[in-house]
């Protein structure tokens, strides 16, 4: 109590004056954090305002379209991060490049688990044609990045389908990994997905001359003590009894 017999006022957090871009980034960061924990329909503008320590009218000032506009902007921000995951220097063994890309991608999945599930599984009440287009853009960008790593500016239908199938497998495995309480360990999941890509590429190479040329070129960059050498040593005992098929 103070001298007048009333309780002293509780100090409020100091209001920080930020630039328009800084304030927008702050709100998007708060929204992404919430979407990482809960499905979009379970997050309100009041939740975002509280997380960002601002007033609700301030959120509306930056996103006059309300929750839908904020969600689409947050989704666009997340999409930019995911699109950058597969941006890797085009040098060195392909398996190393894929491993580095997957490390970034899976780290995002791990950090934004609930939001990632809502993003890819759909069914949200705030889902629209625009949000679906953003998700598809991430997939197309990932495919283009992988084809760039393979050094193929004009892929045939089989090679492009192979890469698209693998991107879908990465998405599916990520969702299943979340359902399975994040098991196996991330590094094991990463290595497993790299193995899957090599196996898928090799299977397509047996039927498609373009993919065969790409696969041979990629194999030349691999070392015997690297991921592909390890995969070959693990696969040979499995198929060793299949010589009667030759």
GROMACS .gro file of C-alpha atoms in nm:
model
  246
    1UNK     CA    1   0.000   0.000   0.000
    2UNK     CA    2   0.120   0.356  -0.063
    3UNK     CA    3   0.071   0.660   0.159
    4UNK     CA    4  -0.281   0.721   0.027
    5UNK     CA    5  -0.390   0.370   0.127
    6UNK     CA    6  -0.425   0.240  -0.231
    7UNK     CA    7  -0.230  -0.035  -0.398
    8UNK     CA    8   0.050   0.086  -0.623
    9UNK     CA    9  -0.018   0.054  -0.996
   10UNK     CA   10   0.139  -0.246  -1.165
   11UNK     CA   11   0.379  -0.118  -1.430
   12UNK     CA   12   0.289  -0.215  -1.785
   13UNK     CA   13   0.551  -0.336  -2.034
   14UNK     CA   14   0.708  -0.039  -2.208
   15UNK     CA   15   0.562   0.016  -2.555
   16UNK     CA   16   0.832  -0.023  -2.815
   17UNK     CA   17   0.814   0.200  -3.119
   18UNK     CA   18   0.905  -0.010  -3.420
   19UNK     CA   19   0.915   0.055  -3.790
   20UNK     CA   20   0.625  -0.072  -4.000
   21UNK     CA   21   0.832  -0.367  -4.123
   22UNK     CA   22   0.964  -0.449  -3.776
   23UNK     CA   23   0.615  -0.443  -3.627
   24UNK     CA   24   0.476  -0.659  -3.905
   25UNK     CA   25   0.761  -0.909  -3.858
   26UNK     CA   26   0.693  -0.912  -3.484
   27UNK     CA   27   0.326  -0.995  -3.537
   28UNK     CA   28   0.404  -1.263  -3.795
   29UNK     CA   29   0.660  -1.419  -3.562
   30UNK     CA   30   0.404  -1.429  -3.280
   31UNK     CA   31   0.142  -1.580  -3.512
   32UNK     CA   32   0.383  -1.844  -3.643
   33UNK     CA   33   0.470  -1.939  -3.286
   34UNK     CA   34   0.103  -1.992  -3.206
   35UNK     CA   35   0.031  -2.179  -3.529
   36UNK     CA   36   0.324  -2.406  -3.440
   37UNK     CA   37   0.139  -2.512  -3.125
   38UNK     CA   38  -0.225  -2.513  -3.236
   39UNK     CA   39  -0.432  -2.551  -3.550
   40UNK     CA   40  -0.506  -2.216  -3.722
   41UNK     CA   41  -0.876  -2.220  -3.631
   42UNK     CA   42  -0.782  -2.246  -3.264
   43UNK     CA   43  -0.578  -1.923  -3.270
   44UNK     CA   44  -0.755  -1.589  -3.227
   45UNK     CA   45  -0.638  -1.236  -3.293
   46UNK     CA   46  -0.649  -1.180  -2.918
   47UNK     CA   47  -0.403  -1.469  -2.881
   48UNK     CA   48  -0.169  -1.307  -3.132
   49UNK     CA   49  -0.197  -0.968  -2.963
   50UNK     CA   50  -0.118  -1.122  -2.626
   51UNK     CA   51   0.180  -1.317  -2.761
   52UNK     CA   52   0.318  -1.003  -2.927
   53UNK     CA   53   0.237  -0.788  -2.621
   54UNK     CA   54   0.037  -0.539  -2.827
   55UNK     CA   55  -0.327  -0.436  -2.843
   56UNK     CA   56  -0.584  -0.609  -3.061
   57UNK     CA   57  -0.652  -0.288  -3.260
   58UNK     CA   58  -0.282  -0.276  -3.348
   59UNK     CA   59  -0.305  -0.625  -3.498
   60UNK     CA   60  -0.602  -0.507  -3.707
   61UNK     CA   61  -0.409  -0.199  -3.815
   62UNK     CA   62  -0.146  -0.419  -3.980
   63UNK     CA   63  -0.387  -0.691  -4.091
   64UNK     CA   64  -0.721  -0.522  -4.164
   65UNK     CA   65  -0.843  -0.843  -4.323
   66UNK     CA   66  -0.838  -1.001  -3.979
   67UNK     CA   67  -0.740  -1.355  -3.899
   68UNK     CA   68  -0.756  -1.480  -4.258
   69UNK     CA   69  -0.510  -1.218  -4.381
   70UNK     CA   70  -0.281  -1.279  -4.084
   71UNK     CA   71  -0.289  -1.656  -4.140
   72UNK     CA   72  -0.208  -1.620  -4.510
   73UNK     CA   73   0.079  -1.383  -4.430
   74UNK     CA   74   0.215  -1.621  -4.164
   75UNK     CA   75   0.180  -1.910  -4.408
   76UNK     CA   76   0.368  -1.712  -4.672
   77UNK     CA   77   0.644  -1.646  -4.418
   78UNK     CA   78   0.666  -2.017  -4.333
   79UNK     CA   79   0.664  -2.104  -4.704
   80UNK     CA   80   0.960  -1.873  -4.766
   81UNK     CA   81   1.154  -2.059  -4.496
   82UNK     CA   82   1.064  -2.401  -4.637
   83UNK     CA   83   1.148  -2.297  -4.992
   84UNK     CA   84   1.492  -2.196  -4.872
   85UNK     CA   85   1.554  -2.533  -4.710
   86UNK     CA   86   1.655  -2.698  -5.037
   87UNK     CA   87   1.877  -2.408  -5.148
   88UNK     CA   88   2.222  -2.562  -5.121
   89UNK     CA   89   2.552  -2.497  -5.308
   90UNK     CA   90   2.560  -2.711  -5.620
   91UNK     CA   91   2.885  -2.888  -5.542
   92UNK     CA   92   2.992  -3.205  -5.367
   93UNK     CA   93   2.815  -3.541  -5.342
   94UNK     CA   94   2.440  -3.533  -5.398
   95UNK     CA   95   2.374  -3.726  -5.077
   96UNK     CA   96   2.554  -3.458  -4.873
   97UNK     CA   97   2.349  -3.183  -5.035
   98UNK     CA   98   2.024  -3.369  -4.970
   99UNK     CA   99   2.128  -3.431  -4.608
  100UNK     CA  100   2.192  -3.061  -4.547
  101UNK     CA  101   1.860  -2.965  -4.707
  102UNK     CA  102   1.671  -3.224  -4.504
  103UNK     CA  103   1.839  -3.108  -4.182
  104UNK     CA  104   1.684  -2.764  -4.235
  105UNK     CA  105   1.346  -2.899  -4.349
  106UNK     CA  106   1.309  -3.144  -4.062
  107UNK     CA  107   1.423  -2.884  -3.809
  108UNK     CA  108   1.130  -2.669  -3.924
  109UNK     CA  109   0.894  -2.966  -3.891
  110UNK     CA  110   1.023  -3.033  -3.541
  111UNK     CA  111   0.982  -2.672  -3.431
  112UNK     CA  112   0.642  -2.613  -3.592
  113UNK     CA  113   0.487  -2.956  -3.545
  114UNK     CA  114   0.117  -2.871  -3.500
  115UNK     CA  115   0.137  -2.589  -3.752
  116UNK     CA  116   0.317  -2.809  -4.004
  117UNK     CA  117   0.048  -3.076  -3.974
  118UNK     CA  118  -0.229  -2.819  -4.021
  119UNK     CA  119  -0.043  -2.671  -4.317
  120UNK     CA  120  -0.004  -2.997  -4.511
  121UNK     CA  121  -0.310  -3.194  -4.404
  122UNK     CA  122  -0.557  -2.916  -4.478
  123UNK     CA  123  -0.911  -2.917  -4.350
  124UNK     CA  124  -0.867  -2.591  -4.164
  125UNK     CA  125  -1.158  -2.348  -4.156
  126UNK     CA  126  -0.918  -2.079  -4.274
  127UNK     CA  127  -0.800  -2.284  -4.571
  128UNK     CA  128  -0.860  -2.119  -4.909
  129UNK     CA  129  -0.749  -2.152  -5.267
  130UNK     CA  130  -0.476  -1.897  -5.188
  131UNK     CA  131  -0.340  -2.095  -4.893
  132UNK     CA  132  -0.345  -2.414  -5.099
  133UNK     CA  133  -0.154  -2.232  -5.374
  134UNK     CA  134   0.112  -2.127  -5.124
  135UNK     CA  135   0.160  -2.489  -5.013
  136UNK     CA  136   0.182  -2.607  -5.374
  137UNK     CA  137   0.438  -2.337  -5.445
  138UNK     CA  138   0.663  -2.480  -5.171
  139UNK     CA  139   0.640  -2.824  -5.331
  140UNK     CA  140   0.719  -2.689  -5.679
  141UNK     CA  141   1.015  -2.493  -5.545
  142UNK     CA  142   1.151  -2.804  -5.371
  143UNK     CA  143   1.120  -3.006  -5.693
  144UNK     CA  144   1.298  -2.734  -5.893
  145UNK     CA  145   1.579  -2.721  -5.637
  146UNK     CA  146   1.633  -3.098  -5.648
  147UNK     CA  147   1.636  -3.097  -6.029
  148UNK     CA  148   1.892  -2.817  -6.015
  149UNK     CA  149   2.111  -3.031  -5.792
  150UNK     CA  150   2.076  -3.312  -6.046
  151UNK     CA  151   2.184  -3.071  -6.319
  152UNK     CA  152   1.873  -3.124  -6.532
  153UNK     CA  153   1.717  -2.801  -6.668
  154UNK     CA  154   1.464  -2.990  -6.882
  155UNK     CA  155   1.360  -3.313  -6.708
  156UNK     CA  156   1.151  -3.575  -6.880
  157UNK     CA  157   0.824  -3.693  -6.735
  158UNK     CA  158   0.974  -3.993  -6.551
  159UNK     CA  159   1.250  -3.795  -6.381
  160UNK     CA  160   1.018  -3.511  -6.281
  161UNK     CA  161   0.763  -3.758  -6.147
  162UNK     CA  162   1.037  -3.933  -5.949
  163UNK     CA  163   1.143  -3.612  -5.778
  164UNK     CA  164   0.782  -3.511  -5.712
  165UNK     CA  165   0.713  -3.853  -5.564
  166UNK     CA  166   1.010  -3.814  -5.330
  167UNK     CA  167   0.899  -3.468  -5.215
  168UNK     CA  168   0.558  -3.618  -5.138
  169UNK     CA  169   0.733  -3.899  -4.948
  170UNK     CA  170   0.929  -3.644  -4.743
  171UNK     CA  171   0.605  -3.466  -4.653
  172UNK     CA  172   0.430  -3.793  -4.568
  173UNK     CA  173   0.721  -3.920  -4.360
  174UNK     CA  174   0.732  -3.590  -4.171
  175UNK     CA  175   0.364  -3.616  -4.080
  176UNK     CA  176   0.397  -3.981  -3.978
  177UNK     CA  177   0.706  -3.891  -3.772
  178UNK     CA  178   0.497  -3.638  -3.579
  179UNK     CA  179   0.221  -3.897  -3.527
  180UNK     CA  180   0.481  -4.145  -3.401
  181UNK     CA  181   0.595  -3.910  -3.122
  182UNK     CA  182   0.893  -3.793  -3.328
  183UNK     CA  183   1.050  -4.135  -3.367
  184UNK     CA  184   1.300  -4.234  -3.501
  185UNK     CA  185   1.561  -3.969  -3.419
  186UNK     CA  186   1.584  -3.684  -3.670
  187UNK     CA  187   1.926  -3.785  -3.801
  188UNK     CA  188   1.798  -4.138  -3.863
  189UNK     CA  189   1.491  -4.006  -4.045
  190UNK     CA  190   1.712  -3.780  -4.256
  191UNK     CA  191   1.945  -4.065  -4.358
  192UNK     CA  192   1.648  -4.290  -4.430
  193UNK     CA  193   1.494  -4.030  -4.662
  194UNK     CA  194   1.825  -3.987  -4.846
  195UNK     CA  195   1.836  -4.365  -4.893
  196UNK     CA  196   1.481  -4.354  -5.030
  197UNK     CA  197   1.576  -4.091  -5.287
  198UNK     CA  198   1.872  -4.294  -5.410
  199UNK     CA  199   1.659  -4.609  -5.433
  200UNK     CA  200   1.380  -4.427  -5.617
  201UNK     CA  201   1.623  -4.263  -5.857
  202UNK     CA  202   1.794  -4.596  -5.927
  203UNK     CA  203   1.465  -4.775  -5.993
  204UNK     CA  204   1.363  -4.505  -6.241
  205UNK     CA  205   1.709  -4.517  -6.404
  206UNK     CA  206   1.645  -4.880  -6.497
  207UNK     CA  207   1.357  -4.763  -6.720
  208UNK     CA  208   1.454  -4.412  -6.828
  209UNK     CA  209   1.775  -4.319  -7.019
  210UNK     CA  210   1.777  -3.959  -6.893
  211UNK     CA  211   1.749  -4.068  -6.530
  212UNK     CA  212   2.019  -4.329  -6.592
  213UNK     CA  213   2.261  -4.059  -6.715
  214UNK     CA  214   2.178  -3.840  -6.415
  215UNK     CA  215   2.223  -4.129  -6.173
  216UNK     CA  216   2.561  -4.230  -6.317
  217UNK     CA  217   2.685  -3.871  -6.294
  218UNK     CA  218   2.568  -3.846  -5.933
  219UNK     CA  219   2.730  -4.178  -5.836
  220UNK     CA  220   3.070  -4.060  -5.961
  221UNK     CA  221   3.073  -3.788  -5.692
  222UNK     CA  222   3.002  -4.028  -5.407
  223UNK     CA  223   3.274  -4.175  -5.185
  224UNK     CA  224   3.292  -4.535  -5.067
  225UNK     CA  225   3.296  -4.418  -4.706
  226UNK     CA  226   2.995  -4.189  -4.760
  227UNK     CA  227   2.619  -4.244  -4.724
  228UNK     CA  228   2.586  -4.419  -5.060
  229UNK     CA  229   2.872  -4.658  -4.991
  230UNK     CA  230   2.711  -4.742  -4.659
  231UNK     CA  231   2.376  -4.799  -4.830
  232UNK     CA  232   2.534  -5.032  -5.088
  233UNK     CA  233   2.697  -5.241  -4.815
  234UNK     CA  234   2.367  -5.271  -4.629
  235UNK     CA  235   2.166  -5.359  -4.941
  236UNK     CA  236   2.397  -5.627  -5.084
  237UNK     CA  237   2.327  -5.886  -4.810
  238UNK     CA  238   1.954  -5.832  -4.859
  239UNK     CA  239   1.962  -5.901  -5.234
  240UNK     CA  240   2.249  -6.150  -5.224
  241UNK     CA  241   2.015  -6.448  -5.250
  242UNK     CA  242   1.840  -6.303  -5.555
  243UNK     CA  243   2.108  -6.400  -5.807
  244UNK     CA  244   1.869  -6.659  -5.950
  245UNK     CA  245   1.668  -6.366  -6.090
  246UNK     CA  246   1.955  -6.259  -6.315
   0.00000   0.00000   0.00000
